[in-house]
mmCIF file of C-alpha atoms and ligand atoms in Angstrom:
data_model
loop_
_atom_site.group_PDB
_atom_site.id
_atom_site.type_symbol
_atom_site.label_atom_id
_atom_site.label_comp_id
_atom_site.label_asym_id
_atom_site.label_seq_id
_atom_site.Cartn_x
_atom_site.Cartn_y
_atom_site.Cartn_z
ATOM 1 C CA MET A 649 -21.661 4.464 4.515
ATOM 2 C CA SER A 650 -21.125 4.414 0.839
ATOM 3 C CA GLY A 651 -18.822 7.384 0.577
ATOM 4 C CA TYR A 652 -17.577 9.109 -3.077
ATOM 5 C CA ILE A 653 -13.403 9.049 -4.323
ATOM 6 C CA HIS A 654 -12.075 12.469 -4.668
ATOM 7 C CA LEU A 655 -10.048 11.732 -7.492
ATOM 8 C CA GLN A 656 -7.472 14.373 -7.675
ATOM 9 C CA ILE A 657 -5.846 14.078 -11.015
ATOM 10 C CA VAL A 658 -1.609 16.232 -11.264
ATOM 11 C CA GLU A 659 0.936 16.409 -13.847
ATOM 12 C CA ASN A 660 3.845 13.324 -13.543
ATOM 13 C CA ALA A 661 4.379 11.185 -11.183
ATOM 14 C CA GLU A 662 6.784 13.742 -9.192
ATOM 15 C CA ASP A 663 3.671 15.393 -7.795
ATOM 16 C CA VAL A 664 1.846 12.451 -7.190
ATOM 17 C CA ALA A 665 4.824 11.842 -4.724
ATOM 18 C CA ARG A 666 5.421 14.795 -3.483
ATOM 19 C CA ILE A 667 1.220 15.306 -2.841
ATOM 20 C CA ALA A 668 1.497 11.966 -0.892
ATOM 21 C CA ALA A 669 4.172 12.752 0.527
ATOM 22 C CA GLN A 670 2.445 15.620 1.507
ATOM 23 C CA ASN A 671 -0.697 13.901 2.900
ATOM 24 C CA LEU A 672 1.297 11.072 5.177
ATOM 25 C CA CYS A 673 3.569 14.531 6.803
ATOM 26 C CA ALA A 674 0.436 16.640 7.641
ATOM 27 C CA GLN A 675 -0.696 13.152 9.482
ATOM 28 C CA ILE A 676 1.685 13.028 11.614
ATOM 29 C CA ARG A 677 2.136 16.000 12.285
ATOM 30 C CA GLU A 678 -2.004 15.891 13.483
ATOM 31 C CA ARG A 679 -0.684 12.995 15.537
ATOM 32 C CA SER A 680 2.809 11.839 16.112
ATOM 33 C CA ASP A 681 2.006 8.454 16.136
ATOM 34 C CA ALA A 682 -0.414 8.356 14.648
ATOM 35 C CA VAL A 683 -1.012 4.707 12.115
ATOM 36 C CA LEU A 684 0.009 3.734 8.845
ATOM 37 C CA GLY A 685 -0.350 1.897 6.076
ATOM 38 C CA LEU A 686 2.199 1.480 3.782
ATOM 39 C CA ALA A 687 2.359 0.067 0.225
ATOM 40 C CA THR A 688 5.416 -1.437 -1.479
ATOM 41 C CA GLY A 689 5.645 -1.395 -5.098
ATOM 42 C CA SER A 690 7.258 0.852 -8.100
ATOM 43 C CA THR A 691 4.992 3.572 -7.392
ATOM 44 C CA PRO A 692 5.449 4.480 -3.818
ATOM 45 C CA GLU A 693 9.446 3.927 -3.926
ATOM 46 C CA ALA A 694 9.536 8.289 -4.949
ATOM 47 C CA THR A 695 6.850 9.187 -2.418
ATOM 48 C CA TYR A 696 9.110 7.247 0.572
ATOM 49 C CA ALA A 697 12.280 8.813 -1.704
ATOM 50 C CA GLU A 698 10.665 12.309 -0.159
ATOM 51 C CA LEU A 699 9.321 11.041 2.994
ATOM 52 C CA VAL A 700 13.610 11.282 3.495
ATOM 53 C CA ARG A 701 13.861 14.163 2.116
ATOM 54 C CA VAL A 702 11.958 15.968 4.402
ATOM 55 C CA HIS A 703 12.983 14.337 7.833
ATOM 56 C CA ARG A 704 16.615 15.160 6.302
ATOM 57 C CA GLU A 705 15.548 18.827 6.625
ATOM 58 C CA ARG A 706 14.306 18.151 9.618
ATOM 59 C CA ARG A 707 10.905 18.322 9.112
ATOM 60 C CA VAL A 708 9.047 15.776 10.410
ATOM 61 C CA SER A 709 9.960 12.922 12.764
ATOM 62 C CA PHE A 710 8.841 9.105 12.892
ATOM 63 C CA SER A 711 9.358 8.765 16.718
ATOM 64 C CA ARG A 712 6.532 7.897 17.492
ATOM 65 C CA VAL A 713 4.781 6.461 14.183
ATOM 66 C CA ARG A 714 3.355 2.635 14.167
ATOM 67 C CA SER A 715 2.462 1.624 10.633
ATOM 68 C CA VAL A 716 0.944 -1.693 9.157
ATOM 69 C CA ASN A 717 2.155 -2.881 5.856
ATOM 70 C CA LEU A 718 -0.328 -4.439 3.076
ATOM 71 C CA ASP A 719 1.327 -7.536 2.032
ATOM 72 C CA GLU A 720 4.478 -9.721 1.858
ATOM 73 C CA TYR A 721 5.310 -12.965 -0.236
ATOM 74 C CA GLN A 722 5.248 -16.626 1.216
ATOM 75 C CA GLY A 723 8.426 -18.181 1.640
ATOM 76 C CA LEU A 724 11.028 -15.098 1.953
ATOM 77 C CA ASP A 725 12.354 -13.489 4.838
ATOM 78 C CA GLY A 726 12.379 -10.409 5.956
ATOM 79 C CA ALA A 727 16.885 -10.588 4.438
ATOM 80 C CA HIS A 728 15.649 -11.687 1.812
ATOM 81 C CA GLU A 729 16.587 -8.288 -1.425
ATOM 82 C CA HIS A 730 12.957 -9.462 -2.704
ATOM 83 C CA SER A 731 10.827 -9.228 0.198
ATOM 84 C CA TYR A 732 8.359 -6.105 1.204
ATOM 85 C CA ARG A 733 10.274 -6.006 4.753
ATOM 86 C CA TYR A 734 13.688 -5.893 2.878
ATOM 87 C CA TYR A 735 12.019 -3.107 0.862
ATOM 88 C CA MET A 736 10.068 -0.782 3.408
ATOM 89 C CA GLN A 737 14.120 -1.263 4.544
ATOM 90 C CA ARG A 738 15.981 0.150 1.598
ATOM 91 C CA HIS A 739 13.862 2.792 1.003
ATOM 92 C CA LEU A 740 11.795 3.937 4.094
ATOM 93 C CA PHE A 741 13.214 2.677 7.677
ATOM 94 C CA ASP A 742 16.376 2.614 7.540
ATOM 95 C CA HIS A 743 17.034 6.320 6.919
ATOM 96 C CA VAL A 744 14.604 7.879 9.544
ATOM 97 C CA ASP A 745 13.510 7.257 12.543
ATOM 98 C CA MET A 746 11.459 5.332 12.862
ATOM 99 C CA ARG A 747 12.212 2.778 15.380
ATOM 100 C CA SER A 748 11.764 -0.676 14.263
ATOM 101 C CA TRP A 749 9.353 -2.156 17.554
ATOM 102 C CA ASN A 750 6.631 0.409 15.754
ATOM 103 C CA ALA A 751 7.060 -1.181 11.702
ATOM 104 C CA LEU A 752 4.435 -4.176 11.586
ATOM 105 C CA LEU A 753 4.382 -6.597 8.479
ATOM 106 C CA LEU A 754 3.839 -10.036 8.362
ATOM 107 C CA ASP A 755 5.907 -12.502 7.839
ATOM 108 C CA GLY A 756 6.205 -14.736 5.024
ATOM 109 C CA THR A 757 7.521 -17.295 6.408
ATOM 110 C CA ALA A 758 5.592 -17.789 9.766
ATOM 111 C CA VAL A 759 4.701 -21.873 10.300
ATOM 112 C CA ASP A 760 0.970 -21.359 11.085
ATOM 113 C CA GLY A 761 0.453 -18.759 8.124
ATOM 114 C CA GLU A 762 -3.861 -18.934 9.694
ATOM 115 C CA ALA A 763 -1.884 -17.869 13.411
ATOM 116 C CA GLU A 764 0.065 -15.348 11.444
ATOM 117 C CA CYS A 765 -2.847 -13.739 9.727
ATOM 118 C CA ARG A 766 -5.421 -14.056 12.460
ATOM 119 C CA ALA A 767 -2.457 -11.946 14.624
ATOM 120 C CA TYR A 768 -2.204 -9.974 12.712
ATOM 121 C CA GLU A 769 -5.652 -8.330 11.872
ATOM 122 C CA GLU A 770 -5.836 -8.497 16.403
ATOM 123 C CA ARG A 771 -2.646 -6.213 15.482
ATOM 124 C CA ILE A 772 -4.085 -3.665 14.076
ATOM 125 C CA ARG A 773 -7.530 -3.012 16.121
ATOM 126 C CA ALA A 774 -4.847 -2.868 19.575
ATOM 127 C CA LEU A 775 -3.195 -0.243 17.056
ATOM 128 C CA GLY A 776 -6.643 1.140 17.429
ATOM 129 C CA GLY A 777 -7.159 1.050 13.665
ATOM 130 C CA VAL A 778 -5.315 2.466 10.964
ATOM 131 C CA ASP A 779 -4.874 6.075 10.132
ATOM 132 C CA LEU A 780 -4.172 6.805 7.011
ATOM 133 C CA TRP A 781 -3.426 3.975 4.286
ATOM 134 C CA LEU A 782 -1.309 4.005 1.533
ATOM 135 C CA LEU A 783 -1.690 1.676 -1.618
ATOM 136 C CA GLY A 784 -1.330 0.780 -5.216
ATOM 137 C CA ILE A 785 -2.744 -0.815 -7.375
ATOM 138 C CA GLY A 786 -2.628 -3.775 -9.329
ATOM 139 C CA SER A 787 -2.850 -3.653 -13.373
ATOM 140 C CA ASN A 788 -5.071 -5.816 -13.158
ATOM 141 C CA GLY A 789 -7.136 -3.751 -10.387
ATOM 142 C CA HIS A 790 -5.500 -5.454 -7.685
ATOM 143 C CA ILE A 791 -4.897 -3.955 -4.518
ATOM 144 C CA ALA A 792 -2.845 -5.564 -2.626
ATOM 145 C CA PHE A 793 -2.592 -8.938 -3.227
ATOM 146 C CA ASN A 794 -6.259 -8.810 -3.257
ATOM 147 C CA GLU A 795 -6.770 -10.791 -6.696
ATOM 148 C CA PRO A 796 -9.600 -10.359 -8.510
ATOM 149 C CA GLY A 797 -12.086 -12.781 -7.483
ATOM 150 C CA SER A 798 -11.241 -11.137 -3.398
ATOM 151 C CA THR A 799 -14.590 -9.886 -1.666
ATOM 152 C CA ARG A 800 -15.306 -7.218 0.816
ATOM 153 C CA ASP A 801 -15.546 -9.260 3.418
ATOM 154 C CA SER A 802 -12.448 -10.146 2.313
ATOM 155 C CA ARG A 803 -9.435 -11.021 6.023
ATOM 156 C CA THR A 804 -5.625 -11.662 6.233
ATOM 157 C CA ARG A 805 -4.836 -14.362 3.940
ATOM 158 C CA CYS A 806 -2.775 -16.217 1.991
ATOM 159 C CA VAL A 807 -3.002 -15.920 -1.776
ATOM 160 C CA PRO A 808 -2.255 -18.013 -5.140
ATOM 161 C CA LEU A 809 -1.212 -14.751 -6.620
ATOM 162 C CA THR A 810 -2.557 -14.655 -10.386
ATOM 163 C CA ALA A 811 0.101 -15.130 -13.762
ATOM 164 C CA GLU A 812 -1.066 -10.827 -14.533
ATOM 165 C CA THR A 813 0.893 -10.009 -11.008
ATOM 166 C CA ILE A 814 3.344 -12.686 -11.439
ATOM 167 C CA ALA A 815 4.182 -11.134 -14.990
ATOM 168 C CA ASP A 816 4.038 -7.785 -13.349
ATOM 169 C CA ASN A 817 6.686 -8.267 -10.807
ATOM 170 C CA SER A 818 8.934 -10.620 -12.368
ATOM 171 C CA ARG A 819 10.865 -7.774 -13.659
ATOM 172 C CA LEU A 820 12.035 -6.996 -10.366
ATOM 173 C CA PHE A 821 13.253 -10.640 -10.299
ATOM 174 C CA ALA A 822 16.033 -12.035 -11.556
ATOM 175 C CA ALA A 823 13.532 -14.369 -13.653
ATOM 176 C CA PRO A 824 9.983 -14.492 -13.587
ATOM 177 C CA THR A 825 10.356 -18.605 -12.744
ATOM 178 C CA GLU A 826 11.552 -16.952 -8.774
ATOM 179 C CA VAL A 827 8.762 -14.495 -8.529
ATOM 180 C CA PRO A 828 6.638 -16.114 -5.366
ATOM 181 C CA ARG A 829 3.660 -18.083 -6.447
ATOM 182 C CA ARG A 830 1.381 -16.800 -2.914
ATOM 183 C CA ALA A 831 1.204 -14.236 -0.721
ATOM 184 C CA TYR A 832 0.115 -12.735 2.471
ATOM 185 C CA THR A 833 -2.457 -10.127 1.479
ATOM 186 C CA VAL A 834 -4.502 -7.756 4.563
ATOM 187 C CA GLY A 835 -8.320 -8.449 3.417
ATOM 188 C CA ILE A 836 -10.303 -5.893 1.191
ATOM 189 C CA ALA A 837 -12.347 -6.152 4.937
ATOM 190 C CA THR A 838 -9.196 -5.309 6.451
ATOM 191 C CA ILE A 839 -8.560 -2.186 4.743
ATOM 192 C CA MET A 840 -12.519 -0.720 4.287
ATOM 193 C CA GLU A 841 -11.703 -0.103 8.158
ATOM 194 C CA ALA A 842 -8.688 2.513 7.991
ATOM 195 C CA ARG A 843 -9.624 5.916 8.489
ATOM 196 C CA ARG A 844 -8.178 7.234 5.455
ATOM 197 C CA LEU A 845 -7.222 6.239 2.543
ATOM 198 C CA LEU A 846 -4.520 7.561 -0.319
ATOM 199 C CA LEU A 847 -4.606 5.663 -3.463
ATOM 200 C CA LEU A 848 -1.491 6.162 -5.829
ATOM 201 C CA ALA A 849 -1.436 4.749 -9.518
ATOM 202 C CA THR A 850 0.963 6.415 -12.187
ATOM 203 C CA GLY A 851 1.595 5.551 -15.774
ATOM 204 C CA GLU A 852 -0.380 4.679 -18.576
ATOM 205 C CA HIS A 853 -0.016 1.056 -18.071
ATOM 206 C CA LYS A 854 -2.089 1.379 -15.151
ATOM 207 C CA ALA A 855 -5.078 3.812 -16.824
ATOM 208 C CA ARG A 856 -7.512 0.633 -17.286
ATOM 209 C CA ALA A 857 -7.312 -0.704 -13.810
ATOM 210 C CA VAL A 858 -8.226 2.849 -12.615
ATOM 211 C CA ALA A 859 -10.919 3.893 -14.783
ATOM 212 C CA ALA A 860 -12.599 0.063 -13.822
ATOM 213 C CA ALA A 861 -11.811 1.038 -10.534
ATOM 214 C CA LEU A 862 -13.799 4.080 -10.756
ATOM 215 C CA ARG A 863 -16.497 3.750 -13.404
ATOM 216 C CA GLY A 864 -16.822 0.536 -13.261
ATOM 217 C CA GLU A 865 -19.344 -2.002 -12.664
ATOM 218 C CA GLU A 866 -18.080 -2.768 -8.634
ATOM 219 C CA GLY A 867 -17.485 -6.373 -7.300
ATOM 220 C CA PRO A 868 -15.354 -8.472 -6.622
ATOM 221 C CA HIS A 869 -13.849 -8.804 -10.335
ATOM 222 C CA CYS A 870 -11.487 -5.558 -9.781
ATOM 223 C CA PRO A 871 -11.025 -5.619 -5.952
ATOM 224 C CA ALA A 872 -10.500 -1.544 -6.247
ATOM 225 C CA SER A 873 -13.673 -0.216 -7.254
ATOM 226 C CA PHE A 874 -15.005 -1.248 -3.727
ATOM 227 C CA LEU A 875 -12.727 1.386 -2.563
ATOM 228 C CA ARG A 876 -15.715 3.807 -3.748
ATOM 229 C CA GLY A 877 -17.002 2.248 -0.395
ATOM 230 C CA HIS A 878 -15.557 3.978 1.575
ATOM 231 C CA ALA A 879 -16.216 7.660 3.405
ATOM 232 C CA GLU A 880 -12.592 9.042 3.124
ATOM 233 C CA CYS A 881 -10.707 7.968 -0.411
ATOM 234 C CA THR A 882 -8.243 9.877 -2.828
ATOM 235 C CA PHE A 883 -7.508 8.844 -5.457
ATOM 236 C CA LEU A 884 -4.622 10.915 -6.532
ATOM 237 C CA ILE A 885 -3.395 9.656 -9.703
ATOM 238 C CA ASP A 886 -0.802 10.828 -12.730
ATOM 239 C CA ARG A 887 -2.521 12.117 -16.268
ATOM 240 C CA GLN A 888 -1.541 9.137 -17.827
ATOM 241 C CA ALA A 889 -3.005 7.083 -15.392
ATOM 242 C CA ALA A 890 -6.185 9.520 -15.835
ATOM 243 C CA SER A 891 -6.003 8.375 -19.559
ATOM 244 C CA LEU A 892 -9.700 6.187 -19.957
ATOM 245 C CA LEU A 893 -11.146 8.521 -17.332
ATOM 246 C CA GLU A 894 -14.321 10.520 -19.360
ATOM 247 C CA SER A 895 -14.059 14.049 -18.434
HETATM 248 P P1 PGA B 1460 3.349 -0.912 -8.675
HETATM 249 O O1 PGA B 1460 2.562 -1.872 -7.791
HETATM 250 O O2 PGA B 1460 3.875 -0.098 -8.088
HETATM 251 O O3 PGA B 1460 4.900 -1.543 -8.218
HETATM 252 O O4 PGA B 1460 3.198 -0.574 -10.093
HETATM 253 C C1 PGA B 1460 1.171 -2.096 -7.023
HETATM 254 C C2 PGA B 1460 0.238 -2.702 -6.671
HETATM 255 O O5 PGA B 1460 0.288 -3.949 -7.296
HETATM 256 O O6 PGA B 1460 -1.152 -3.370 -6.273
#
């Protein structure tokens, strides 16, 4: 079945974070053992900060929540400051009552990468699938590390990163040469199986990718465009990220 993307344009990045956190909290209140799909990167940081704030006010508990992350750099272990496990600890897990065994992330140091990817898909299935998956979008239209060229039926695998992604992410590393060249990522098919999707985008640097995803031709050249085939997908974006959408 093909759906259409709900487009929610708000004033600024703070509004995106507040509304994204409200969506996640609503999901947890609906089902205390909800399976949340989580993303890393600069965009969701404010959403996690808001979730931590709401948790501290005792308005939401993560004690039964399960989570699944999108991706992880190959070669980085969870204690590495640039690993996505470390990111999740720092921005969310260390500050809420989430149980560590309920947080699923890909192991960037897996000796048998293919087995790791197969097991990840199986674990998601064993959880009963993802209720709500938070997503970002790359300036090249990627979702998770599904870079341009990724197909609709792609599954969890290890991929080379594009030069654009390495350049985008190098701002977080001491030098561009330190950005890992490969990463583990769930596939587009894996993401599309979630019951609901919530993609966040803020800032003018995302406007081109957002326009391509929503208005361009659907296909592997812009992996986020495949989300148009999902029955329950919302793009929650600020005015700057929406600036290239025709009204
Ligand atoms: P960003 O990354 O939030 O750091 O811009 C998003 C992404 O690459 O998916």
